């Protein structure tokens, strides 16, 4: 008989560092693209919207949202069994997805800096936010005595080619999906608070609202 209340064991690369989950159709991917084609992208139709979007990014409305406040000053050992396993998997996938965005956007900003400076700045600011989110989520994993080696992920993950014209739309869709996913988790945790406490709900909810509104403003 399986004891579902026991703390699940996770494979580790070394003590305290979780081995990345095997790639499946559902696991986050790492991406690359045609940087030359992206550099030549005509932004004239949406240039004013893009400038407004980047102006909001510069203000950095979310800089105080992802903060480990007093709610984090406690033990989470009461979350065990399948709930603990699923929550760790959720944190791992979320962190990996955010870090994937950071890598792509950072590389785009570097490659476009001298060719398409407006787009380069937008991607640089987006990479800042993605790095912040990935770090916050990885720190949350440490509450469960685990972490991800993001450097190892960078070198070990396979990279999937993604056409430039789809990157902006994929960014928009991923933000919308992430927003509704987090809101669903928050609403569910409020209805059944004894099951699990989502510690970063307020931060993610507020941040998701701002990020979604910002991305939406740039879409045709």
Short mmCIF file of C-alpha atoms in Angstrom, two decimals:
data_model
loop_
_atom_site.label_atom_id
_atom_site.label_comp_id
_atom_site.label_asym_id
_atom_site.label_seq_id
_atom_site.Cartn_x
_atom_site.Cartn_y
_atom_site.Cartn_z
CA UNK A 1 0.00 0.00 0.00
CA UNK A 2 1.39 3.41 -0.97
CA UNK A 3 1.61 5.96 1.83
CA UNK A 4 0.55 9.17 0.08
CA UNK A 5 1.33 11.24 3.19
CA UNK A 6 5.06 10.57 3.05
CA UNK A 7 7.25 13.29 1.61
CA UNK A 8 8.07 12.36 -1.99
CA UNK A 9 11.68 11.78 -2.98
CA UNK A 10 13.13 13.70 -5.94
CA UNK A 11 16.18 12.79 -7.99
CA UNK A 12 19.01 15.21 -7.31
CA UNK A 13 22.05 16.29 -9.31
CA UNK A 14 23.74 16.90 -5.98
CA UNK A 15 22.38 17.44 -2.48
CA UNK A 16 19.58 20.02 -2.57
CA UNK A 17 19.67 20.50 -6.36
CA UNK A 18 16.79 18.84 -8.16
CA UNK A 19 17.46 16.90 -11.33
CA UNK A 20 15.42 18.51 -14.13
CA UNK A 21 12.29 16.63 -15.15
CA UNK A 22 12.46 14.60 -18.32
CA UNK A 23 11.30 16.48 -21.41
CA UNK A 24 7.73 15.73 -22.46
CA UNK A 25 5.17 17.51 -24.63
CA UNK A 26 4.12 19.49 -21.52
CA UNK A 27 7.52 20.52 -20.11
CA UNK A 28 8.74 24.06 -20.90
CA UNK A 29 11.12 24.34 -23.84
CA UNK A 30 14.10 26.54 -24.55
CA UNK A 31 13.98 28.49 -27.80
CA UNK A 32 16.14 30.04 -30.48
CA UNK A 33 15.15 32.00 -33.57
CA UNK A 34 16.38 33.71 -36.75
CA UNK A 35 18.04 36.79 -35.28
CA UNK A 36 18.73 38.31 -38.70
CA UNK A 37 15.06 38.16 -39.66
CA UNK A 38 14.10 39.64 -36.31
CA UNK A 39 16.55 42.52 -36.82
CA UNK A 40 14.90 43.38 -40.12
CA UNK A 41 11.36 43.33 -38.73
CA UNK A 42 9.33 46.38 -39.75
CA UNK A 43 7.86 47.94 -36.62
CA UNK A 44 6.44 51.07 -38.24
CA UNK A 45 2.79 49.99 -37.99
CA UNK A 46 2.98 49.49 -34.21
CA UNK A 47 5.92 51.74 -33.38
CA UNK A 48 3.98 54.15 -31.18
CA UNK A 49 2.36 51.30 -29.22
CA UNK A 50 5.76 49.66 -28.81
CA UNK A 51 7.28 52.90 -27.52
CA UNK A 52 4.43 53.23 -25.00
CA UNK A 53 4.92 49.64 -23.89
CA UNK A 54 8.67 50.13 -23.39
CA UNK A 55 8.00 53.31 -21.42
CA UNK A 56 5.89 51.27 -19.00
CA UNK A 57 8.60 48.62 -18.76
CA UNK A 58 11.15 51.32 -17.88
CA UNK A 59 8.99 52.48 -14.95
CA UNK A 60 9.08 48.88 -13.68
CA UNK A 61 5.76 48.81 -11.85
CA UNK A 62 6.39 45.23 -10.72
CA UNK A 63 9.72 45.79 -8.99
CA UNK A 64 8.18 45.55 -5.50
CA UNK A 65 5.68 42.78 -6.24
CA UNK A 66 7.94 39.76 -6.03
CA UNK A 67 9.07 40.10 -2.43
CA UNK A 68 9.36 37.35 0.16
CA UNK A 69 7.38 38.90 2.99
CA UNK A 70 6.53 37.60 6.47
CA UNK A 71 4.25 34.91 5.01
CA UNK A 72 7.38 33.03 3.98
CA UNK A 73 8.78 32.91 7.51
CA UNK A 74 7.39 29.48 8.32
CA UNK A 75 7.86 25.77 7.68
CA UNK A 76 6.06 24.05 4.82
CA UNK A 77 6.60 20.51 6.08
CA UNK A 78 2.83 20.14 6.54
CA UNK A 79 2.51 20.05 2.73
CA UNK A 80 3.28 16.42 2.01
CA UNK A 81 2.45 13.45 -0.19
CA UNK A 82 1.00 14.07 -3.65
CA UNK A 83 0.27 17.71 -2.82
CA UNK A 84 3.94 18.35 -2.11
CA UNK A 85 5.05 16.49 -5.26
CA UNK A 86 2.61 18.40 -7.47
CA UNK A 87 3.54 21.75 -5.95
CA UNK A 88 7.26 21.12 -6.45
CA UNK A 89 6.56 20.14 -10.06
CA UNK A 90 4.52 23.32 -10.50
CA UNK A 91 7.34 25.47 -9.14
CA UNK A 92 9.91 23.68 -11.29
CA UNK A 93 7.93 24.07 -14.52
CA UNK A 94 7.09 27.69 -13.77
CA UNK A 95 10.71 28.53 -12.96
CA UNK A 96 11.97 26.74 -16.08
CA UNK A 97 9.45 28.57 -18.28
CA UNK A 98 10.42 31.97 -16.87
CA UNK A 99 14.12 31.20 -17.22
CA UNK A 100 13.54 30.06 -20.81
CA UNK A 101 11.99 33.45 -21.55
CA UNK A 102 14.94 35.20 -19.92
CA UNK A 103 17.47 33.37 -22.09
CA UNK A 104 15.62 34.05 -25.35
CA UNK A 105 14.88 37.71 -24.60
CA UNK A 106 18.41 38.39 -23.33
CA UNK A 107 19.94 36.90 -26.48
CA UNK A 108 17.52 38.87 -28.66
CA UNK A 109 18.43 42.12 -26.91
CA UNK A 110 22.12 41.41 -27.41
CA UNK A 111 21.82 40.46 -31.08
CA UNK A 112 19.48 43.37 -31.96
CA UNK A 113 21.23 46.12 -30.00
CA UNK A 114 22.90 47.74 -33.01
CA UNK A 115 20.33 46.69 -35.63
CA UNK A 116 16.95 47.35 -34.06
CA UNK A 117 17.52 49.27 -30.81
CA UNK A 118 13.85 49.84 -29.97
CA UNK A 119 13.02 46.15 -30.11
CA UNK A 120 16.31 45.33 -28.39
CA UNK A 121 15.40 47.51 -25.40
CA UNK A 122 11.98 45.90 -25.17
CA UNK A 123 13.48 42.43 -25.04
CA UNK A 124 16.12 43.56 -22.53
CA UNK A 125 13.44 44.83 -20.15
CA UNK A 126 11.41 41.66 -20.64
CA UNK A 127 14.49 39.58 -19.82
CA UNK A 128 14.85 41.58 -16.59
CA UNK A 129 11.33 40.62 -15.56
CA UNK A 130 11.71 36.97 -16.55
CA UNK A 131 14.94 36.70 -14.54
CA UNK A 132 13.17 38.22 -11.55
CA UNK A 133 10.31 35.72 -11.81
CA UNK A 134 12.64 32.74 -12.27
CA UNK A 135 14.69 33.76 -9.24
CA UNK A 136 11.58 34.21 -7.11
CA UNK A 137 10.24 30.78 -8.07
CA UNK A 138 13.61 29.08 -7.57
CA UNK A 139 13.83 30.65 -4.12
CA UNK A 140 10.35 29.28 -3.40
CA UNK A 141 11.68 25.82 -4.25
CA UNK A 142 14.26 26.27 -1.49
CA UNK A 143 11.36 26.30 0.98
CA UNK A 144 11.06 22.62 0.06
CA UNK A 145 14.82 22.08 0.45
CA UNK A 146 15.35 22.00 -3.32
CA UNK A 147 16.55 24.30 -6.09
CA UNK A 148 17.23 24.22 -9.82
CA UNK A 149 20.71 24.64 -11.29
CA UNK A 150 19.81 27.20 -13.97
CA UNK A 151 23.31 27.09 -15.42
CA UNK A 152 22.98 23.34 -15.92
CA UNK A 153 19.61 23.87 -17.60
CA UNK A 154 21.16 26.40 -19.98
CA UNK A 155 23.71 23.90 -21.25
CA UNK A 156 21.71 20.67 -21.07
CA UNK A 157 18.28 21.57 -22.48
CA UNK A 158 17.53 21.14 -26.18
CA UNK A 159 16.67 24.36 -28.00
CA UNK A 160 13.63 24.55 -30.29
CA UNK A 161 13.60 26.87 -33.30
CA UNK A 162 10.78 29.41 -33.28
CA UNK A 163 10.04 31.74 -36.20
CA UNK A 164 10.43 35.45 -35.31
CA UNK A 165 6.90 36.42 -36.32
CA UNK A 166 5.48 34.01 -33.77
CA UNK A 167 7.58 35.18 -30.82
CA UNK A 168 5.53 38.32 -30.06
CA UNK A 169 2.24 36.43 -30.33
CA UNK A 170 3.59 33.54 -28.26
CA UNK A 171 4.71 36.03 -25.60
CA UNK A 172 1.24 37.54 -25.51
CA UNK A 173 -0.46 34.14 -25.28
CA UNK A 174 1.91 32.82 -22.60
CA UNK A 175 1.23 35.89 -20.43
CA UNK A 176 -2.52 35.49 -20.82
CA UNK A 177 -2.36 31.77 -20.04
CA UNK A 178 -0.07 32.36 -17.05
CA UNK A 179 -2.35 35.10 -15.73
CA UNK A 180 -5.44 32.90 -15.79
CA UNK A 181 -3.54 29.92 -14.41
CA UNK A 182 -2.38 31.89 -11.38
CA UNK A 183 -5.80 33.43 -10.84
CA UNK A 184 -7.37 29.95 -10.94
CA UNK A 185 -4.86 28.71 -8.35
CA UNK A 186 -5.53 31.71 -6.11
CA UNK A 187 -9.31 31.33 -6.31
CA UNK A 188 -9.07 27.58 -5.65
CA UNK A 189 -6.78 28.06 -2.65
CA UNK A 190 -9.27 30.53 -1.17
CA UNK A 191 -12.11 28.03 -1.50
CA UNK A 192 -10.13 25.18 0.09
CA UNK A 193 -7.55 26.92 2.29
CA UNK A 194 -6.82 23.82 4.37
CA UNK A 195 -5.43 22.00 1.35
CA UNK A 196 -2.55 24.33 0.50
CA UNK A 197 -1.49 27.97 0.90
CA UNK A 198 -0.18 29.64 -2.23
CA UNK A 199 2.40 31.92 -0.67
CA UNK A 200 3.13 34.04 -3.69
CA UNK A 201 -0.49 34.47 -4.84
CA UNK A 202 -0.78 38.21 -4.21
CA UNK A 203 2.54 38.98 -5.87
CA UNK A 204 1.82 36.88 -8.93
CA UNK A 205 -1.72 38.14 -9.24
CA UNK A 206 -0.73 41.79 -9.15
CA UNK A 207 2.28 41.24 -11.40
CA UNK A 208 0.30 39.19 -13.92
CA UNK A 209 -2.31 41.93 -14.22
CA UNK A 210 0.28 44.56 -15.02
CA UNK A 211 2.25 42.38 -17.41
CA UNK A 212 -0.84 41.24 -19.28
CA UNK A 213 -2.12 44.78 -19.71
CA UNK A 214 1.27 45.91 -20.96
CA UNK A 215 1.60 43.15 -23.52
CA UNK A 216 -1.97 43.65 -24.71
CA UNK A 217 -1.31 47.30 -25.47
CA UNK A 218 1.25 46.31 -28.12
CA UNK A 219 -0.93 43.92 -30.04
CA UNK A 220 -2.61 44.98 -33.33
#
